[in-house]
Amino acid sequence: MIDKRRDTVTEALEDIHDGAVILVGGFGRAGQPVELIDGLIAQGARDLTVVNNNAGNGDTGLAALLAAGRVRKMVCSFPRQHDSWVFDGLYRAGEVELELVPQGTLAERIRAAGAGIPAFYCPTGVGTPLAEGKESRVIDGREHVLEHALAADYALIAGLAADRWGNLVFRRTARNFGPIMATAARTTIAQVDEIVELGALDPEAIVTPGVHVDRVVEVGERPWLRDGAFVGGVTVNGEPLSQPTTKEATA
Amino acid sequence: MTTPQRPTGLSRAEVAAKVAAAIPDGACVNLGIGAPTAVADHLPDGVEIMLHTENGMLGMGAAPAPEHVDPDLINAGKQAVTAVLGASYFHHADSFAMMRGGHVDLCVLGAYQVSQRGDLANWSTGAPGAIPAVGGAMDLATGAREVVVMTDLLTRDGTPKLVQDCTYPLTGVACVTRVFTDHGAFTITDGRFALDEIYGDADVRWLRATLDLDLVDARQEDQT
């Protein structure tokens, strides 16, 4: 019998160790496994290396993990946002390390790790500060830099629905890093709005096959889907919903 | 330096309309965060393009009415968007493979500086203490088949953004082919800026006096 369901977030996260490298899904708030991150804060693991496109928005989810002082290093493409005051404060205080990676290179390094490719040559970033110190090679007349796969101990991701085999479907642009992160970690833990019966997910529509997922936990419909303050804290007109001045910067 | 007074140029919306008019029907296009986003609002009637947003969608539509905002449906700027008929979703590695693999016809990006060989600087001013953030800018600059820049010609303090060599950290090398500004449109060919069109009150004498460039005047004869 294959049953990857866990009853609680606590149970799903219990073995995460200090110093772990963790891929955290999401692009801003979309696809961010907020309930798993809250569970990780309660679980207490520290000295973590966290890989995410951003470095937290507002004061919840990844930002709360950072504020709790659990993250030693962030690997991301776009830490600086209008509502990234938690990371900004920690970074300026020298309390968190940053590895900046172009977004597509970040995605491909994760994909490569899951696909058994230890490194690859990539044209992105050639001639820029982000290529400094990297091996380079001219292929077909064009310079490329060597980028290494980015594997992790854990992936924490969010999907829309799962079955007990760990098959996953996602919702709209919340898919973002979920499918590739699922493949690149030794242990992948997915939170989903709903766990459905085996066979209820159309095999033609399954995005992440269950082999890539180790544990699934149902969190119900995410409350922040309807709280009006979720889109990275930005209105439809792109104006911040909340200002850093409403919260003390965590410096 | 006694540069003549700055002439009146086009508004951001008018520049966006110029860029939009240059996009071929049927193209797959990525519009960068910020001012380039407005290009979508100015596409001529009858033109159908496929908008790519690098967080994972083709067929991105306009902003929704407030009651239809969906936190799971956002663009690369993390703004709420809609999906048009024919839209598709995909994960990040597919999205950037689409770009790097040369499947995105054109991207429109903002700029701090563009050099005459087409180098782009648009992610960092290199200021000490600034928190670096690059996002997908380098991937777009490297991967899109054509990189179009939409920017003001001058910074607020009057410094030209079109330069012989970029002084800010680069985003991509020799990647930009066209630049649309409030005072004119330019093509980059053989290491030089060619002036295609002048906008607003500017004239070629002012442009030559303002830009420290070996500017080619490539305008059609009837546009003097």
PDB file of N, CA and C in Angstrom, chain B residues 154-224:
ATOM      1  N   LEU B 154      16.486  60.373 -21.264  1.00  0.00           N
ATOM      2  CA  LEU B 154      17.353  60.956 -20.245  1.00  0.00           C
ATOM      3  C   LEU B 154      16.845  60.597 -18.857  1.00  0.00           C
ATOM      4  N   THR B 155      17.769  60.538 -17.920  1.00  0.00           N
ATOM      5  CA  THR B 155      17.339  60.377 -16.531  1.00  0.00           C
ATOM      6  C   THR B 155      16.725  61.687 -16.063  1.00  0.00           C
ATOM      7  N   ARG B 156      16.182  61.667 -14.857  1.00  0.00           N
ATOM      8  CA  ARG B 156      15.535  62.865 -14.328  1.00  0.00           C
ATOM      9  C   ARG B 156      16.514  64.054 -14.292  1.00  0.00           C
ATOM     10  N   ASP B 157      17.775  63.747 -14.006  1.00  0.00           N
ATOM     11  CA  ASP B 157      18.749  64.853 -13.943  1.00  0.00           C
ATOM     12  C   ASP B 157      19.386  65.159 -15.301  1.00  0.00           C
ATOM     13  N   GLY B 158      18.848  64.551 -16.364  1.00  0.00           N
ATOM     14  CA  GLY B 158      19.285  64.923 -17.706  1.00  0.00           C
ATOM     15  C   GLY B 158      20.429  64.097 -18.275  1.00  0.00           C
ATOM     16  N   THR B 159      20.837  63.053 -17.585  1.00  0.00           N
ATOM     17  CA  THR B 159      21.913  62.205 -18.085  1.00  0.00           C
ATOM     18  C   THR B 159      21.368  61.241 -19.140  1.00  0.00           C
ATOM     19  N   PRO B 160      22.012  61.160 -20.308  1.00  0.00           N
ATOM     20  CA  PRO B 160      21.516  60.247 -21.339  1.00  0.00           C
ATOM     21  C   PRO B 160      21.606  58.780 -20.907  1.00  0.00           C
ATOM     22  N   LYS B 161      20.587  58.017 -21.295  1.00  0.00           N
ATOM     23  CA  LYS B 161      20.603  56.577 -21.024  1.00  0.00           C
ATOM     24  C   LYS B 161      21.194  55.797 -22.194  1.00  0.00           C
ATOM     25  N   LEU B 162      21.307  56.441 -23.350  1.00  0.00           N
ATOM     26  CA  LEU B 162      21.984  55.806 -24.490  1.00  0.00           C
ATOM     27  C   LEU B 162      23.440  56.251 -24.443  1.00  0.00           C
ATOM     28  N   VAL B 163      24.330  55.284 -24.339  1.00  0.00           N
ATOM     29  CA  VAL B 163      25.731  55.601 -24.036  1.00  0.00           C
ATOM     30  C   VAL B 163      26.682  54.805 -24.927  1.00  0.00           C
ATOM     31  N   GLN B 164      27.944  55.257 -24.949  1.00  0.00           N
ATOM     32  CA  GLN B 164      28.950  54.487 -25.696  1.00  0.00           C
ATOM     33  C   GLN B 164      29.219  53.156 -24.998  1.00  0.00           C
ATOM     34  N   ASP B 165      29.429  53.233 -23.692  1.00  0.00           N
ATOM     35  CA  ASP B 165      29.650  52.028 -22.890  1.00  0.00           C
ATOM     36  C   ASP B 165      28.871  52.153 -21.587  1.00  0.00           C
ATOM     37  N   CYS B 166      28.211  51.075 -21.189  1.00  0.00           N
ATOM     38  CA  CYS B 166      27.460  51.111 -19.931  1.00  0.00           C
ATOM     39  C   CYS B 166      28.426  51.215 -18.763  1.00  0.00           C
ATOM     40  N   THR B 167      28.067  52.046 -17.788  1.00  0.00           N
ATOM     41  CA  THR B 167      28.870  52.122 -16.571  1.00  0.00           C
ATOM     42  C   THR B 167      28.227  51.312 -15.442  1.00  0.00           C
ATOM     43  N   TYR B 168      26.948  50.990 -15.584  1.00  0.00           N
ATOM     44  CA  TYR B 168      26.266  50.160 -14.583  1.00  0.00           C
ATOM     45  C   TYR B 168      26.514  48.686 -14.896  1.00  0.00           C
ATOM     46  N   PRO B 169      26.344  47.804 -13.916  1.00  0.00           N
ATOM     47  CA  PRO B 169      26.519  46.363 -14.167  1.00  0.00           C
ATOM     48  C   PRO B 169      25.590  45.896 -15.289  1.00  0.00           C
ATOM     49  N   LEU B 170      26.111  45.074 -16.170  1.00  0.00           N
ATOM     50  CA  LEU B 170      25.328  44.639 -17.335  1.00  0.00           C
ATOM     51  C   LEU B 170      24.276  43.589 -16.977  1.00  0.00           C
ATOM     52  N   THR B 171      23.224  43.603 -17.786  1.00  0.00           N
ATOM     53  CA  THR B 171      22.198  42.557 -17.749  1.00  0.00           C
ATOM     54  C   THR B 171      22.469  41.559 -18.866  1.00  0.00           C
ATOM     55  N   GLY B 172      22.872  42.087 -20.022  1.00  0.00           N
ATOM     56  CA  GLY B 172      23.178  41.248 -21.177  1.00  0.00           C
ATOM     57  C   GLY B 172      24.108  41.990 -22.111  1.00  0.00           C
ATOM     58  N   VAL B 173      24.848  41.234 -22.895  1.00  0.00           N
ATOM     59  CA  VAL B 173      25.840  41.802 -23.806  1.00  0.00           C
ATOM     60  C   VAL B 173      25.287  41.793 -25.233  1.00  0.00           C
ATOM     61  N   ALA B 174      25.380  42.923 -25.920  1.00  0.00           N
ATOM     62  CA  ALA B 174      25.016  43.025 -27.333  1.00  0.00           C
ATOM     63  C   ALA B 174      23.680  42.339 -27.632  1.00  0.00           C
ATOM     64  N   CYS B 175      22.678  42.650 -26.821  1.00  0.00           N
ATOM     65  CA  CYS B 175      21.382  41.974 -26.955  1.00  0.00           C
ATOM     66  C   CYS B 175      20.279  42.895 -27.471  1.00  0.00           C
ATOM     67  N   VAL B 176      20.390  44.189 -27.246  1.00  0.00           N
ATOM     68  CA  VAL B 176      19.313  45.117 -27.612  1.00  0.00           C
ATOM     69  C   VAL B 176      19.424  45.486 -29.090  1.00  0.00           C
ATOM     70  N   THR B 177      18.308  45.460 -29.799  1.00  0.00           N
ATOM     71  CA  THR B 177      18.322  45.854 -31.209  1.00  0.00           C
ATOM     72  C   THR B 177      17.550  47.140 -31.468  1.00  0.00           C
ATOM     73  N   ARG B 178      16.545  47.419 -30.635  1.00  0.00           N
ATOM     74  CA  ARG B 178      15.773  48.645 -30.840  1.00  0.00           C
ATOM     75  C   ARG B 178      15.491  49.330 -29.508  1.00  0.00           C
ATOM     76  N   VAL B 179      15.426  50.648 -29.539  1.00  0.00           N
ATOM     77  CA  VAL B 179      15.134  51.425 -28.340  1.00  0.00           C
ATOM     78  C   VAL B 179      14.067  52.467 -28.673  1.00  0.00           C
ATOM     79  N   PHE B 180      12.993  52.462 -27.918  1.00  0.00           N
ATOM     80  CA  PHE B 180      11.937  53.474 -28.051  1.00  0.00           C
ATOM     81  C   PHE B 180      12.001  54.392 -26.839  1.00  0.00           C
ATOM     82  N   THR B 181      12.142  55.697 -27.110  1.00  0.00           N
ATOM     83  CA  THR B 181      12.210  56.661 -26.009  1.00  0.00           C
ATOM     84  C   THR B 181      11.167  57.754 -26.214  1.00  0.00           C
ATOM     85  N   ASP B 182      11.077  58.642 -25.229  1.00  0.00           N
ATOM     86  CA  ASP B 182      10.137  59.758 -25.324  1.00  0.00           C
ATOM     87  C   ASP B 182      10.536  60.766 -26.415  1.00  0.00           C
ATOM     88  N   HIS B 183      11.803  60.759 -26.828  1.00  0.00           N
ATOM     89  CA  HIS B 183      12.244  61.724 -27.830  1.00  0.00           C
ATOM     90  C   HIS B 183      12.576  61.121 -29.192  1.00  0.00           C
ATOM     91  N   GLY B 184      12.539  59.799 -29.289  1.00  0.00           N
ATOM     92  CA  GLY B 184      12.825  59.203 -30.586  1.00  0.00           C
ATOM     93  C   GLY B 184      13.020  57.693 -30.487  1.00  0.00           C
ATOM     94  N   ALA B 185      13.021  57.061 -31.657  1.00  0.00           N
ATOM     95  CA  ALA B 185      13.238  55.615 -31.730  1.00  0.00           C
ATOM     96  C   ALA B 185      14.556  55.352 -32.452  1.00  0.00           C
ATOM     97  N   PHE B 186      15.253  54.324 -31.991  1.00  0.00           N
ATOM     98  CA  PHE B 186      16.592  54.030 -32.493  1.00  0.00           C
ATOM     99  C   PHE B 186      16.729  52.540 -32.792  1.00  0.00           C
ATOM    100  N   THR B 187      17.552  52.242 -33.786  1.00  0.00           N
ATOM    101  CA  THR B 187      17.942  50.863 -34.056  1.00  0.00           C
ATOM    102  C   THR B 187      19.443  50.776 -33.826  1.00  0.00           C
ATOM    103  N   ILE B 188      19.892  49.652 -33.287  1.00  0.00           N
ATOM    104  CA  ILE B 188      21.330  49.469 -33.091  1.00  0.00           C
ATOM    105  C   ILE B 188      21.851  48.554 -34.192  1.00  0.00           C
ATOM    106  N   THR B 189      22.742  49.108 -35.001  1.00  0.00           N
ATOM    107  CA  THR B 189      23.338  48.305 -36.079  1.00  0.00           C
ATOM    108  C   THR B 189      24.836  48.589 -36.125  1.00  0.00           C
ATOM    109  N   ASP B 190      25.611  47.543 -36.284  1.00  0.00           N
ATOM    110  CA  ASP B 190      27.062  47.666 -36.436  1.00  0.00           C
ATOM    111  C   ASP B 190      27.690  48.584 -35.385  1.00  0.00           C
ATOM    112  N   GLY B 191      27.261  48.427 -34.158  1.00  0.00           N
ATOM    113  CA  GLY B 191      27.891  49.180 -33.078  1.00  0.00           C
ATOM    114  C   GLY B 191      27.542  50.643 -33.034  1.00  0.00           C
ATOM    115  N   ARG B 192      26.457  51.036 -33.681  1.00  0.00           N
ATOM    116  CA  ARG B 192      26.036  52.438 -33.639  1.00  0.00           C
ATOM    117  C   ARG B 192      24.517  52.533 -33.477  1.00  0.00           C
ATOM    118  N   PHE B 193      24.119  53.651 -32.863  1.00  0.00           N
ATOM    119  CA  PHE B 193      22.692  53.941 -32.787  1.00  0.00           C
ATOM    120  C   PHE B 193      22.268  54.640 -34.078  1.00  0.00           C
ATOM    121  N   ALA B 194      21.217  54.130 -34.699  1.00  0.00           N
ATOM    122  CA  ALA B 194      20.644  54.806 -35.858  1.00  0.00           C
ATOM    123  C   ALA B 194      19.297  55.384 -35.441  1.00  0.00           C
ATOM    124  N   LEU B 195      19.115  56.659 -35.738  1.00  0.00           N
ATOM    125  CA  LEU B 195      17.875  57.354 -35.388  1.00  0.00           C
ATOM    126  C   LEU B 195      16.826  57.049 -36.450  1.00  0.00           C
ATOM    127  N   ASP B 196      15.743  56.376 -36.032  1.00  0.00           N
ATOM    128  CA  ASP B 196      14.685  56.010 -36.981  1.00  0.00           C
ATOM    129  C   ASP B 196      13.578  57.045 -37.036  1.00  0.00           C
ATOM    130  N   GLU B 197      13.252  57.587 -35.853  1.00  0.00           N
ATOM    131  CA  GLU B 197      12.148  58.549 -35.777  1.00  0.00           C
ATOM    132  C   GLU B 197      12.433  59.529 -34.653  1.00  0.00           C
ATOM    133  N   ILE B 198      12.000  60.761 -34.834  1.00  0.00           N
ATOM    134  CA  ILE B 198      12.066  61.741 -33.753  1.00  0.00           C
ATOM    135  C   ILE B 198      10.648  61.966 -33.251  1.00  0.00           C
ATOM    136  N   TYR B 199      10.482  62.041 -31.920  1.00  0.00           N
ATOM    137  CA  TYR B 199       9.159  62.273 -31.338  1.00  0.00           C
ATOM    138  C   TYR B 199       9.124  63.629 -30.637  1.00  0.00           C
ATOM    139  N   GLY B 200       7.944  64.242 -30.618  1.00  0.00           N
ATOM    140  CA  GLY B 200       7.772  65.503 -29.895  1.00  0.00           C
ATOM    141  C   GLY B 200       8.536  66.648 -30.552  1.00  0.00           C
ATOM    142  N   ASP B 201       9.009  67.561 -29.714  1.00  0.00           N
ATOM    143  CA  ASP B 201       9.643  68.782 -30.203  1.00  0.00           C
ATOM    144  C   ASP B 201      11.137  68.640 -30.483  1.00  0.00           C
ATOM    145  N   ALA B 202      11.695  67.491 -30.220  1.00  0.00           N
ATOM    146  CA  ALA B 202      13.144  67.332 -30.375  1.00  0.00           C
ATOM    147  C   ALA B 202      13.531  67.454 -31.852  1.00  0.00           C
ATOM    148  N   ASP B 203      14.781  67.841 -32.088  1.00  0.00           N
ATOM    149  CA  ASP B 203      15.293  67.783 -33.455  1.00  0.00           C
ATOM    150  C   ASP B 203      16.666  67.108 -33.404  1.00  0.00           C
ATOM    151  N   VAL B 204      17.178  66.822 -34.582  1.00  0.00           N
ATOM    152  CA  VAL B 204      18.393  66.016 -34.625  1.00  0.00           C
ATOM    153  C   VAL B 204      19.580  66.778 -34.036  1.00  0.00           C
ATOM    154  N   ARG B 205      19.546  68.097 -34.137  1.00  0.00           N
ATOM    155  CA  ARG B 205      20.630  68.900 -33.581  1.00  0.00           C
ATOM    156  C   ARG B 205      20.666  68.753 -32.043  1.00  0.00           C
ATOM    157  N   TRP B 206      19.485  68.814 -31.438  1.00  0.00           N
ATOM    158  CA  TRP B 206      19.396  68.639 -29.981  1.00  0.00           C
ATOM    159  C   TRP B 206      19.841  67.215 -29.587  1.00  0.00           C
ATOM    160  N   LEU B 207      19.401  66.248 -30.354  1.00  0.00           N
ATOM    161  CA  LEU B 207      19.791  64.862 -30.035  1.00  0.00           C
ATOM    162  C   LEU B 207      21.304  64.695 -30.118  1.00  0.00           C
ATOM    163  N   ARG B 208      21.901  65.233 -31.169  1.00  0.00           N
ATOM    164  CA  ARG B 208      23.365  65.114 -31.324  1.00  0.00           C
ATOM    165  C   ARG B 208      24.097  65.849 -30.200  1.00  0.00           C
ATOM    166  N   ALA B 209      23.536  67.014 -29.804  1.00  0.00           N
ATOM    167  CA  ALA B 209      24.183  67.794 -28.744  1.00  0.00           C
ATOM    168  C   ALA B 209      24.045  67.114 -27.385  1.00  0.00           C
ATOM    169  N   THR B 210      22.954  66.354 -27.237  1.00  0.00           N
ATOM    170  CA  THR B 210      22.656  65.767 -25.935  1.00  0.00           C
ATOM    171  C   THR B 210      23.325  64.403 -25.747  1.00  0.00           C
ATOM    172  N   LEU B 211      23.339  63.637 -26.826  1.00  0.00           N
ATOM    173  CA  LEU B 211      23.864  62.270 -26.732  1.00  0.00           C
ATOM    174  C   LEU B 211      25.327  62.272 -27.178  1.00  0.00           C
ATOM    175  N   ASP B 212      26.167  61.683 -26.383  1.00  0.00           N
ATOM    176  CA  ASP B 212      27.589  61.612 -26.715  1.00  0.00           C
ATOM    177  C   ASP B 212      27.805  60.363 -27.566  1.00  0.00           C
ATOM    178  N   LEU B 213      27.248  60.395 -28.782  1.00  0.00           N
ATOM    179  CA  LEU B 213      27.223  59.204 -29.623  1.00  0.00           C
ATOM    180  C   LEU B 213      27.523  59.564 -31.068  1.00  0.00           C
ATOM    181  N   ASP B 214      27.995  58.590 -31.794  1.00  0.00           N
ATOM    182  CA  ASP B 214      28.167  58.737 -33.231  1.00  0.00           C
ATOM    183  C   ASP B 214      26.843  58.312 -33.873  1.00  0.00           C
ATOM    184  N   LEU B 215      25.896  59.245 -33.840  1.00  0.00           N
ATOM    185  CA  LEU B 215      24.510  58.922 -34.203  1.00  0.00           C
ATOM    186  C   LEU B 215      24.315  58.934 -35.722  1.00  0.00           C
ATOM    187  N   VAL B 216      23.736  57.856 -36.235  1.00  0.00           N
ATOM    188  CA  VAL B 216      23.414  57.785 -37.658  1.00  0.00           C
ATOM    189  C   VAL B 216      21.984  58.293 -37.833  1.00  0.00           C
ATOM    190  N   ASP B 217      21.771  59.185 -38.772  1.00  0.00           N
ATOM    191  CA  ASP B 217      20.406  59.642 -39.034  1.00  0.00           C
ATOM    192  C   ASP B 217      19.803  58.745 -40.108  1.00  0.00           C
ATOM    193  N   ALA B 218      18.940  57.847 -39.701  1.00  0.00           N
ATOM    194  CA  ALA B 218      18.371  56.861 -40.625  1.00  0.00           C
ATOM    195  C   ALA B 218      16.911  57.160 -40.936  1.00  0.00           C
ATOM    196  N   ARG B 219      16.501  58.408 -40.672  1.00  0.00           N
ATOM    197  CA  ARG B 219      15.094  58.740 -40.895  1.00  0.00           C
ATOM    198  C   ARG B 219      14.755  58.747 -42.379  1.00  0.00           C
ATOM    199  N   GLN B 220      13.506  58.458 -42.650  1.00  0.00           N
ATOM    200  CA  GLN B 220      13.010  58.594 -44.017  1.00  0.00           C
ATOM    201  C   GLN B 220      13.110  60.067 -44.400  1.00  0.00           C
ATOM    202  N   GLU B 221      13.313  60.321 -45.682  1.00  0.00           N
ATOM    203  CA  GLU B 221      13.518  61.686 -46.168  1.00  0.00           C
ATOM    204  C   GLU B 221      12.377  62.635 -45.791  1.00  0.00           C
ATOM    205  N   ASP B 222      11.155  62.120 -45.789  1.00  0.00           N
ATOM    206  CA  ASP B 222      10.009  62.991 -45.578  1.00  0.00           C
ATOM    207  C   ASP B 222       9.802  63.351 -44.099  1.00  0.00           C
ATOM    208  N   GLN B 223      10.689  62.893 -43.234  1.00  0.00           N
ATOM    209  CA  GLN B 223      10.466  63.113 -41.805  1.00  0.00           C
ATOM    210  C   GLN B 223      11.512  64.062 -41.238  1.00  0.00           C
ATOM    211  N   THR B 224      11.610  65.268 -41.769  1.00  0.00           N
ATOM    212  CA  THR B 224      12.635  66.187 -41.268  1.00  0.00           C
ATOM    213  C   THR B 224      12.055  67.271 -40.377  1.00  0.00           C
TER     214      THR B 224
END
